[in-house]
Amino acid sequence: MLSGKTILVGITGGIAAYKICELIRMYKRANANVLVVCTPNALNFVTKLTLQNLSQNEVAVEEFDVKDFKPEHISYADRADIMVIAPATANTISKIARGICDNLLTSIACAFTKPVIIAPAMNCNMWENPIFQENLHKLHYEILEPESGYLACGYEGKGRLCSLEKIFDKTVEILTYKPLNGKKIVVTSGGTVEDIDPVRYISNYSSGKMGLALADTAKNLGAEVTLITTKDVSRRYNVIKVKSALDMKSAVEKEFENSDCIIMAAAVADYRVKEISPQKMKKTSDDEITLTLVKNPDILKNLCDKKKNAFPPDLLSSAPLIIGFCAESENLIENAKEKIKKKGCDFLIANDISRKDIGFSSDYNEVTVLDKDGNMKKLERADKMTIAKQIFKVIYG
Ligand code: CTP
């Protein structure tokens, strides 16, 4: 199943390290080449000799144990198709999230450009620590959350390494399931920012998380990705930072010709200030002021019109798929059905922004995907990466 693939297993210093011996055997049984790198603390829980025997490769721990012309961390990063860090301690996760490279494992993670799976395991209080959670959420890797139960430290709670089968299956899925291979996917995200003067603006509460999850997922599924966003995002794929609706429109239009799919997840301001004041507006003696707003172009509708004009029915299959979002605070499905007709897009993802547990700012979402033929598929509440994966499944089958 995994022949021809090289898996780099990173082991950090937690009691679950002993379980990784079996994971290595599972990879070997599936014919993978397994490289192992340990943090120095991991060797308190499992021996180098055991790992060497099981992986049938040398086990690396020291950064300056240079065997060829390349520094060790670069050589490892180049050789592997995937890196699986299990168990991943709070310490190692936080260091990777902050770009710290103080041992071989963290240095490899920093230099690694291919998919990474992280399977955390720790005490439940460490897992719930808000600083740790913030660090974990900075990572755009595949996180296999720990399970709840009896922990080695004597506590009951969330923190046990997830099952080895789950780690194995996720590795196989990432290495072999690439339904978006060869596709160029463009995603927009974040709320546009419409200037009033040099210090003030009009915007909205969009966090850009759903668009980012779609872009990350598309990348994981093999696509070439361009993310056009109003947020500061650092990713290894192409990220174009924009500010206003007009900036976003020209960035998206530049991508139109060469894309297979455009997903408009951004919350585009419907109006902008008619005249941006070049100087900071001064307070006046009046109790009210009036700002004149003018309509922004509807980027999504323009794209759909452009597609209709540029691709006659016999060429339609080679045109980019155009996907819209529909943010509603009431009558979700009714409004969504009307919106997909009005805009003319291929799919519309409807989400209810009145709920606090999903949508804007949340890491979770629950959406209904509508297609232009009137079919609907509800995707139950899940984290945004899972929702993103399910959206691509509905779109591409
Ligand atoms: N959209 C766009 N350009 C705009 C406004 C919205 O491209 N000027 C896109 C959004 O990115 C989204 C879809 O249109 O994919 C629907 O956005 P939404 O805010 O739900 O709808 P609106 O068209 O703005 O209509 P309303 O605000 O009246 O619901």
GROMACS .gro file of C-alpha atoms and ligand atoms in nm:
model
  426
    1MET     CA    1   0.000   0.000   0.000
    2LEU     CA    2   0.284   0.239   0.081
    3SER     CA    3   0.563   0.106  -0.135
    4GLY     CA    4   0.781   0.377  -0.278
    5LYS     CA    5   0.683   0.612   0.006
    6THR     CA    6   0.917   0.738   0.275
    7ILE     CA    7   0.762   0.823   0.611
    8LEU     CA    8   0.957   1.026   0.862
    9VAL     CA    9   0.837   0.940   1.212
   10GLY     CA   10   0.918   1.205   1.472
   11ILE     CA   11   0.902   1.086   1.832
   12THR     CA   12   0.901   1.329   2.124
   13GLY     CA   13   0.940   1.275   2.497
   14GLY     CA   14   0.608   1.139   2.622
   15ILE     CA   15   0.509   0.805   2.768
   16ALA     CA   16   0.312   0.718   2.450
   17ALA     CA   17   0.649   0.698   2.269
   18TYR     CA   18   0.654   0.324   2.336
   19LYS     CA   19   0.338   0.280   2.124
   20ILE     CA   20   0.516   0.419   1.818
   21CYS     CA   21   0.719   0.098   1.790
   22GLU     CA   22   0.399  -0.069   1.672
   23LEU     CA   23   0.316   0.220   1.435
   24ILE     CA   24   0.657   0.175   1.271
   25ARG     CA   25   0.580  -0.196   1.225
   26MET     CA   26   0.247  -0.107   1.064
   27TYR     CA   27   0.421   0.124   0.817
   28LYS     CA   28   0.686  -0.139   0.745
   29ARG     CA   29   0.419  -0.406   0.687
   30ALA     CA   30   0.266  -0.169   0.428
   31ASN     CA   31   0.609  -0.158   0.256
   32ALA     CA   32   0.698   0.201   0.347
   33ASN     CA   33   1.053   0.315   0.400
   34VAL     CA   34   1.056   0.449   0.758
   35LEU     CA   35   1.300   0.706   0.891
   36VAL     CA   36   1.293   0.786   1.260
   37VAL     CA   37   1.400   1.102   1.435
   38CYS     CA   38   1.373   1.140   1.812
   39THR     CA   39   1.405   1.432   2.046
   40PRO     CA   40   1.667   1.358   2.314
   41ASN     CA   41   1.385   1.318   2.572
   42ALA     CA   42   1.205   1.056   2.361
   43LEU     CA   43   1.496   0.822   2.432
   44ASN     CA   44   1.395   0.820   2.801
   45PHE     CA   45   1.087   0.625   2.696
   46VAL     CA   46   1.207   0.406   2.409
   47THR     CA   47   1.551   0.291   2.300
   48LYS     CA   48   1.732   0.385   1.985
   49LEU     CA   49   1.818   0.021   1.924
   50THR     CA   50   1.449  -0.084   1.929
   51LEU     CA   51   1.356   0.189   1.681
   52GLN     CA   52   1.654   0.108   1.462
   53ASN     CA   53   1.560  -0.261   1.449
   54LEU     CA   54   1.196  -0.192   1.372
   55SER     CA   55   1.254   0.077   1.111
   56GLN     CA   56   1.559  -0.098   0.962
   57ASN     CA   57   1.719   0.243   0.938
   58GLU     CA   58   1.951   0.446   1.152
   59VAL     CA   59   1.771   0.659   1.410
   60ALA     CA   60   1.867   1.026   1.420
   61VAL     CA   61   1.874   1.241   1.730
   62GLU     CA   62   2.168   1.475   1.704
   63GLU     CA   63   2.159   1.770   1.470
   64PHE     CA   64   2.529   1.782   1.394
   65ASP     CA   65   2.572   1.417   1.312
   66VAL     CA   66   2.636   1.509   0.947
   67LYS     CA   67   2.674   1.213   0.711
   68ASP     CA   68   2.674   1.377   0.370
   69PHE     CA   69   2.723   1.721   0.226
   70LYS     CA   70   2.376   1.834   0.333
   71PRO     CA   71   2.298   1.932   0.690
   72GLU     CA   72   2.108   1.647   0.854
   73HIS     CA   73   1.774   1.830   0.891
   74ILE     CA   74   1.764   1.930   0.523
   75SER     CA   75   1.859   1.582   0.410
   76TYR     CA   76   1.575   1.428   0.617
   77ALA     CA   77   1.326   1.690   0.504
   78ASP     CA   78   1.414   1.621   0.140
   79ARG     CA   79   1.396   1.242   0.165
   80ALA     CA   80   1.054   1.199   0.328
   81ASP     CA   81   0.710   1.222   0.163
   82ILE     CA   82   0.536   1.288   0.493
   83MET     CA   83   0.634   1.364   0.852
   84VAL     CA   84   0.435   1.204   1.135
   85ILE     CA   85   0.505   1.348   1.479
   86ALA     CA   86   0.369   1.106   1.739
   87PRO     CA   87   0.346   1.144   2.027
   88ALA     CA   88   0.378   1.520   2.000
   89THR     CA   89   0.430   1.689   2.335
   90ALA     CA   90   0.302   2.036   2.427
   91ASN     CA   91   0.664   2.151   2.426
   92THR     CA   92   0.744   2.032   2.072
   93ILE     CA   93   0.410   2.153   1.929
   94SER     CA   94   0.458   2.498   2.081
   95LYS     CA   95   0.815   2.520   1.954
   96ILE     CA   96   0.717   2.420   1.599
   97ALA     CA   97   0.427   2.669   1.604
   98ARG     CA   98   0.673   2.945   1.695
   99GLY     CA   99   0.940   2.841   1.444
  100ILE     CA  100   1.193   2.734   1.706
  101CYS     CA  101   1.458   2.489   1.583
  102ASP     CA  102   1.649   2.376   1.891
  103ASN     CA  103   1.689   2.008   1.806
  104LEU     CA  104   1.695   1.790   1.497
  105LEU     CA  105   1.321   1.712   1.504
  106THR     CA  106   1.207   2.076   1.532
  107SER     CA  107   1.463   2.181   1.269
  108ILE     CA  108   1.332   1.920   1.026
  109ALA     CA  109   0.973   2.031   1.094
  110CYS     CA  110   1.070   2.389   1.012
  111ALA     CA  111   1.233   2.285   0.684
  112PHE     CA  112   0.958   2.041   0.586
  113THR     CA  113   0.743   2.145   0.289
  114LYS     CA  114   0.536   1.829   0.251
  115PRO     CA  115   0.235   1.713   0.460
  116VAL     CA  116   0.277   1.678   0.836
  117ILE     CA  117   0.057   1.481   1.075
  118ILE     CA  118   0.067   1.571   1.442
  119ALA     CA  119  -0.071   1.335   1.705
  120PRO     CA  120  -0.054   1.514   2.040
  121ALA     CA  121  -0.045   1.331   2.374
  122MET     CA  122  -0.015   1.497   2.714
  123ASN     CA  123  -0.176   1.559   3.050
  124CYS     CA  124  -0.535   1.693   3.016
  125ASN     CA  125  -0.456   2.022   3.191
  126MET     CA  126  -0.169   2.082   2.952
  127TRP     CA  127  -0.402   2.004   2.660
  128GLU     CA  128  -0.656   2.259   2.784
  129ASN     CA  129  -0.399   2.530   2.856
  130PRO     CA  130  -0.507   2.828   2.642
  131ILE     CA  131  -0.149   2.919   2.551
  132PHE     CA  132  -0.091   2.567   2.422
  133GLN     CA  133  -0.423   2.570   2.233
  134GLU     CA  134  -0.327   2.899   2.068
  135ASN     CA  135   0.003   2.746   1.956
  136LEU     CA  136  -0.169   2.432   1.828
  137HIS     CA  137  -0.413   2.637   1.622
  138LYS     CA  138  -0.127   2.822   1.457
  139LEU     CA  139  -0.023   2.496   1.288
  140HIS     CA  140  -0.183   2.421   0.955
  141TYR     CA  141  -0.097   2.052   0.977
  142GLU     CA  142  -0.327   1.754   1.008
  143ILE     CA  143  -0.390   1.735   1.383
  144LEU     CA  144  -0.517   1.403   1.518
  145GLU     CA  145  -0.668   1.510   1.849
  146PRO     CA  146  -0.599   1.300   2.157
  147GLU     CA  147  -0.868   1.083   2.309
  148SER     CA  148  -1.025   1.102   2.655
  149GLY     CA  149  -0.967   0.840   2.918
  150TYR     CA  150  -0.727   0.731   3.190
  151LEU     CA  151  -0.392   0.905   3.151
  152ALA     CA  152  -0.051   0.771   3.252
  153CYS     CA  153  -0.010   1.064   3.494
  154GLY     CA  154  -0.311   0.937   3.693
  155TYR     CA  155  -0.562   1.194   3.565
  156GLU     CA  156  -0.882   1.118   3.367
  157GLY     CA  157  -0.939   1.349   3.073
  158LYS     CA  158  -0.843   1.437   2.717
  159GLY     CA  159  -0.479   1.370   2.638
  160ARG     CA  160  -0.429   1.006   2.535
  161LEU     CA  161  -0.261   0.949   2.202
  162CYS     CA  162  -0.528   0.867   1.942
  163SER     CA  163  -0.531   0.510   1.809
  164LEU     CA  164  -0.243   0.392   1.593
  165GLU     CA  165  -0.498   0.282   1.329
  166LYS     CA  166  -0.615   0.643   1.303
  167ILE     CA  167  -0.259   0.766   1.251
  168PHE     CA  168  -0.190   0.490   0.999
  169ASP     CA  169  -0.514   0.549   0.804
  170LYS     CA  170  -0.455   0.924   0.792
  171THR     CA  171  -0.101   0.866   0.661
  172VAL     CA  172  -0.233   0.638   0.386
  173GLU     CA  173  -0.510   0.884   0.301
  174ILE     CA  174  -0.271   1.178   0.271
  175LEU     CA  175  -0.014   0.984   0.068
  176THR     CA  176  -0.256   0.818  -0.169
  177TYR     CA  177  -0.578   1.028  -0.183
  178LYS     CA  178  -0.508   1.327  -0.409
  179PRO     CA  179  -0.837   1.398  -0.585
  180LEU     CA  180  -0.734   1.757  -0.664
  181ASN     CA  181  -0.403   1.666  -0.827
  182GLY     CA  182  -0.339   1.887  -1.128
  183LYS     CA  183  -0.618   2.132  -1.039
  184LYS     CA  184  -0.562   2.500  -0.981
  185ILE     CA  185  -0.788   2.623  -0.703
  186VAL     CA  186  -0.834   2.989  -0.612
  187VAL     CA  187  -0.988   3.077  -0.275
  188THR     CA  188  -1.076   3.420  -0.137
  189SER     CA  189  -1.102   3.480   0.236
  190GLY     CA  190  -1.149   3.745   0.503
  191GLY     CA  191  -1.357   4.058   0.516
  192THR     CA  192  -1.267   4.339   0.278
  193VAL     CA  193  -1.153   4.669   0.429
  194GLU     CA  194  -1.300   4.987   0.283
  195ASP     CA  195  -1.112   5.302   0.383
  196ILE     CA  196  -1.290   5.613   0.508
  197ASP     CA  197  -0.975   5.816   0.566
  198PRO     CA  198  -0.612   5.728   0.652
  199VAL     CA  199  -0.710   5.602   1.000
  200ARG     CA  200  -1.065   5.467   0.970
  201TYR     CA  201  -1.236   5.199   0.768
  202ILE     CA  202  -1.553   4.992   0.721
  203SER     CA  203  -1.520   4.614   0.747
  204ASN     CA  204  -1.693   4.309   0.895
  205TYR     CA  205  -1.634   4.028   1.145
  206SER     CA  206  -1.514   3.765   0.900
  207SER     CA  207  -1.207   3.587   1.044
  208GLY     CA  208  -1.102   3.430   0.713
  209LYS     CA  209  -1.082   3.087   0.881
  210MET     CA  210  -1.319   2.900   0.647
  211GLY     CA  211  -1.139   3.027   0.336
  212LEU     CA  212  -0.804   2.938   0.491
  213ALA     CA  213  -0.930   2.588   0.577
  214LEU     CA  214  -1.046   2.544   0.216
  215ALA     CA  215  -0.709   2.660   0.080
  216ASP     CA  216  -0.512   2.437   0.322
  217THR     CA  217  -0.735   2.140   0.242
  218ALA     CA  218  -0.709   2.194  -0.134
  219LYS     CA  219  -0.331   2.195  -0.096
  220ASN     CA  220  -0.341   1.872   0.109
  221LEU     CA  221  -0.560   1.711  -0.158
  222GLY     CA  222  -0.300   1.784  -0.425
  223ALA     CA  223  -0.418   2.115  -0.577
  224GLU     CA  224  -0.208   2.410  -0.679
  225VAL     CA  225  -0.353   2.680  -0.455
  226THR     CA  226  -0.381   3.057  -0.467
  227LEU     CA  227  -0.532   3.226  -0.162
  228ILE     CA  228  -0.648   3.585  -0.206
  229THR     CA  229  -0.703   3.719   0.142
  230THR     CA  230  -0.740   4.034   0.348
  231LYS     CA  231  -0.565   3.864   0.643
  232ASP     CA  232  -0.196   3.812   0.721
  233VAL     CA  233  -0.136   3.450   0.627
  234SER     CA  234   0.194   3.267   0.597
  235ARG     CA  235   0.169   2.952   0.394
  236ARG     CA  236   0.396   2.778   0.148
  237TYR     CA  237   0.141   2.812  -0.133
  238ASN     CA  238   0.068   3.132  -0.325
  239VAL     CA  239  -0.091   3.395  -0.096
  240ILE     CA  240  -0.202   3.732  -0.234
  241LYS     CA  241  -0.284   3.995   0.028
  242VAL     CA  242  -0.555   4.244  -0.069
  243LYS     CA  243  -0.750   4.508   0.116
  244SER     CA  244  -1.065   4.640  -0.050
  245ALA     CA  245  -1.335   4.479  -0.263
  246LEU     CA  246  -1.188   4.649  -0.570
  247ASP     CA  247  -0.840   4.505  -0.494
  248MET     CA  248  -0.994   4.163  -0.446
  249LYS     CA  249  -1.187   4.190  -0.772
  250SER     CA  250  -0.876   4.263  -0.980
  251ALA     CA  251  -0.673   3.990  -0.805
  252VAL     CA  252  -0.946   3.728  -0.865
  253GLU     CA  253  -0.997   3.833  -1.226
  254LYS     CA  254  -0.626   3.789  -1.297
  255GLU     CA  255  -0.657   3.426  -1.183
  256PHE     CA  256  -0.979   3.350  -1.376
  257GLU     CA  257  -0.821   3.231  -1.702
  258ASN     CA  258  -0.589   2.977  -1.544
  259SER     CA  259  -0.804   2.834  -1.269
  260ASP     CA  260  -1.013   2.520  -1.244
  261CYS     CA  261  -1.217   2.640  -0.949
  262ILE     CA  262  -1.274   2.973  -0.776
  263ILE     CA  263  -1.421   2.972  -0.426
  264MET     CA  264  -1.548   3.307  -0.303
  265ALA     CA  265  -1.538   3.253   0.073
  266ALA     CA  266  -1.453   3.618   0.142
  267ALA     CA  267  -1.702   3.851   0.304
  268VAL     CA  268  -1.693   4.128   0.047
  269ALA     CA  269  -1.830   4.466   0.158
  270ASP     CA  270  -2.135   4.551  -0.049
  271TYR     CA  271  -2.059   4.924  -0.027
  272ARG     CA  272  -1.754   5.148  -0.004
  273VAL     CA  273  -1.715   5.514   0.082
  274LYS     CA  274  -1.770   5.728  -0.226
  275GLU     CA  275  -1.472   5.952  -0.164
  276ILE     CA  276  -1.189   5.844   0.065
  277SER     CA  277  -1.066   6.150   0.253
  278PRO     CA  278  -0.691   6.190   0.192
  279GLN     CA  279  -0.653   6.348   0.537
  280LYS     CA  280  -0.786   6.236   0.874
  281MET     CA  281  -1.144   6.368   0.901
  282LYS     CA  282  -1.180   6.619   1.183
  283LYS     CA  283  -1.455   6.617   1.441
  284THR     CA  284  -1.706   6.896   1.371
  285SER     CA  285  -1.955   7.075   1.594
  286ASP     CA  286  -2.239   6.877   1.429
  287ASP     CA  287  -2.384   6.579   1.617
  288GLU     CA  288  -2.420   6.378   1.299
  289ILE     CA  289  -2.217   6.332   0.988
  290THR     CA  290  -2.313   6.159   0.666
  291LEU     CA  291  -2.091   5.926   0.470
  292THR     CA  292  -2.199   5.857   0.115
  293LEU     CA  293  -2.150   5.493   0.018
  294VAL     CA  294  -2.144   5.352  -0.331
  295LYS     CA  295  -2.205   4.993  -0.433
  296ASN     CA  296  -1.906   4.766  -0.477
  297PRO     CA  297  -1.904   4.536  -0.777
  298ASP     CA  298  -2.041   4.189  -0.704
  299ILE     CA  299  -1.724   3.987  -0.772
  300LEU     CA  300  -1.900   3.652  -0.767
  301LYS     CA  301  -2.176   3.757  -1.003
  302ASN     CA  302  -1.926   3.919  -1.240
  303LEU     CA  303  -1.724   3.595  -1.249
  304CYS     CA  304  -2.036   3.393  -1.326
  305ASP     CA  305  -2.137   3.636  -1.602
  306LYS     CA  306  -1.784   3.627  -1.743
  307LYS     CA  307  -1.792   3.247  -1.745
  308LYS     CA  308  -2.128   3.246  -1.926
  309ASN     CA  309  -1.998   3.487  -2.191
  310ALA     CA  310  -1.654   3.329  -2.237
  311PHE     CA  311  -1.764   2.965  -2.244
  312PRO     CA  312  -2.048   2.863  -2.477
  313PRO     CA  313  -2.242   2.550  -2.366
  314ASP     CA  314  -2.014   2.310  -2.560
  315LEU     CA  315  -1.703   2.446  -2.384
  316LEU     CA  316  -1.861   2.481  -2.042
  317SER     CA  317  -1.691   2.171  -1.904
  318SER     CA  318  -1.349   2.337  -1.943
  319ALA     CA  319  -1.461   2.654  -1.760
  320PRO     CA  320  -1.368   2.710  -1.398
  321LEU     CA  321  -1.618   2.594  -1.139
  322ILE     CA  322  -1.742   2.894  -0.944
  323ILE     CA  323  -1.842   2.851  -0.583
  324GLY     CA  324  -2.008   3.116  -0.370
  325PHE     CA  325  -2.076   3.148   0.000
  326CYS     CA  326  -2.399   3.269   0.147
  327ALA     CA  327  -2.386   3.430   0.490
  328GLU     CA  328  -2.733   3.466   0.638
  329SER     CA  329  -2.865   3.550   0.981
  330GLU     CA  330  -3.223   3.432   0.901
  331ASN     CA  331  -3.414   3.215   0.649
  332LEU     CA  332  -3.088   3.041   0.548
  333ILE     CA  333  -3.211   2.792   0.287
  334GLU     CA  334  -3.476   3.018   0.135
  335ASN     CA  335  -3.224   3.300   0.088
  336ALA     CA  336  -2.957   3.058  -0.037
  337LYS     CA  337  -3.188   2.919  -0.306
  338GLU     CA  338  -3.260   3.269  -0.425
  339LYS     CA  339  -2.893   3.371  -0.410
  340ILE     CA  340  -2.760   3.080  -0.620
  341LYS     CA  341  -3.009   3.173  -0.894
  342LYS     CA  342  -2.928   3.545  -0.873
  343LYS     CA  343  -2.550   3.494  -0.882
  344GLY     CA  344  -2.545   3.204  -1.129
  345CYS     CA  345  -2.267   3.006  -0.955
  346ASP     CA  346  -2.219   2.628  -0.974
  347PHE     CA  347  -2.238   2.569  -0.598
  348LEU     CA  348  -2.330   2.785  -0.301
  349ILE     CA  349  -2.222   2.712   0.054
  350ALA     CA  350  -2.484   2.846   0.294
  351ASN     CA  351  -2.392   2.922   0.653
  352ASP     CA  352  -2.591   3.065   0.940
  353ILE     CA  353  -2.397   3.355   1.090
  354SER     CA  354  -2.642   3.409   1.376
  355ARG     CA  355  -2.509   3.106   1.566
  356LYS     CA  356  -2.219   3.165   1.804
  357ASP     CA  357  -2.097   2.803   1.794
  358ILE     CA  358  -2.026   2.808   1.419
  359GLY     CA  359  -1.939   3.048   1.138
  360PHE     CA  360  -1.765   3.385   1.186
  361SER     CA  361  -1.455   3.364   1.412
  362SER     CA  362  -1.536   3.007   1.520
  363ASP     CA  363  -1.311   2.711   1.436
  364TYR     CA  364  -1.629   2.516   1.359
  365ASN     CA  365  -1.893   2.539   1.093
  366GLU     CA  366  -2.213   2.374   0.978
  367VAL     CA  367  -2.315   2.441   0.620
  368THR     CA  368  -2.554   2.337   0.346
  369VAL     CA  369  -2.409   2.296  -0.002
  370LEU     CA  370  -2.653   2.379  -0.283
  371ASP     CA  371  -2.592   2.314  -0.650
  372LYS     CA  372  -2.746   2.492  -0.946
  373ASP     CA  373  -2.985   2.201  -1.014
  374GLY     CA  374  -3.148   2.244  -0.675
  375ASN     CA  375  -2.971   1.958  -0.492
  376MET     CA  376  -2.877   2.020  -0.131
  377LYS     CA  377  -2.637   1.850   0.109
  378LYS     CA  378  -2.616   1.942   0.475
  379LEU     CA  379  -2.273   1.907   0.635
  380GLU     CA  380  -2.313   1.862   1.010
  381ARG     CA  381  -2.118   2.073   1.259
  382ALA     CA  382  -1.745   1.994   1.248
  383ASP     CA  383  -1.412   2.177   1.254
  384LYS     CA  384  -1.355   2.391   0.946
  385MET     CA  385  -1.086   2.159   0.797
  386THR     CA  386  -1.333   1.868   0.807
  387ILE     CA  387  -1.607   2.085   0.656
  388ALA     CA  388  -1.362   2.196   0.385
  389LYS     CA  389  -1.279   1.835   0.299
  390GLN     CA  390  -1.649   1.749   0.277
  391ILE     CA  391  -1.715   2.052   0.055
  392PHE     CA  392  -1.451   1.929  -0.194
  393LYS     CA  393  -1.607   1.584  -0.179
  394VAL     CA  394  -1.948   1.727  -0.273
  395ILE     CA  395  -1.796   1.938  -0.552
  396TYR     CA  396  -1.558   1.682  -0.703
  397GLY     CA  397  -1.721   1.356  -0.589
  398CTP     N1  398  -1.979   3.863  -0.295
  398CTP     C1  399  -1.900   3.919  -0.392
  398CTP     N2  400  -1.902   4.055  -0.410
  398CTP     C2  401  -1.978   4.134  -0.334
  398CTP     C3  402  -2.058   4.076  -0.233
  398CTP     C4  403  -2.056   3.940  -0.215
  398CTP     O1  404  -1.830   3.847  -0.463
  398CTP     N3  405  -1.976   4.263  -0.353
  398CTP     C5  406  -1.979   3.717  -0.282
  398CTP     C6  407  -1.928   3.663  -0.149
  398CTP     O2  408  -1.790   3.636  -0.153
  398CTP     C7  409  -2.009   3.536  -0.135
  398CTP     C8  410  -2.138   3.564  -0.207
  398CTP     O3  411  -2.112   3.676  -0.292
  398CTP     O4  412  -1.946   3.428  -0.201
  398CTP     C9  413  -2.255   3.598  -0.120
  398CTP     O5  414  -2.220   3.699  -0.026
  398CTP     P1  415  -2.328   3.751   0.078
  398CTP     O6  416  -2.268   3.857   0.161
  398CTP     O7  417  -2.392   3.633   0.145
  398CTP     O8  418  -2.441   3.806  -0.018
  398CTP     P2  419  -2.456   3.942  -0.093
  398CTP     O9  420  -2.447   3.917  -0.240
  398CTP    O10  421  -2.363   4.045  -0.041
  398CTP    O11  422  -2.607   3.979  -0.058
  398CTP     P3  423  -2.670   4.020   0.087
  398CTP    O12  424  -2.559   4.088   0.162
  398CTP    O13  425  -2.782   4.108   0.050
  398CTP    O14  426  -2.714   3.892   0.150
   0.00000   0.00000   0.00000
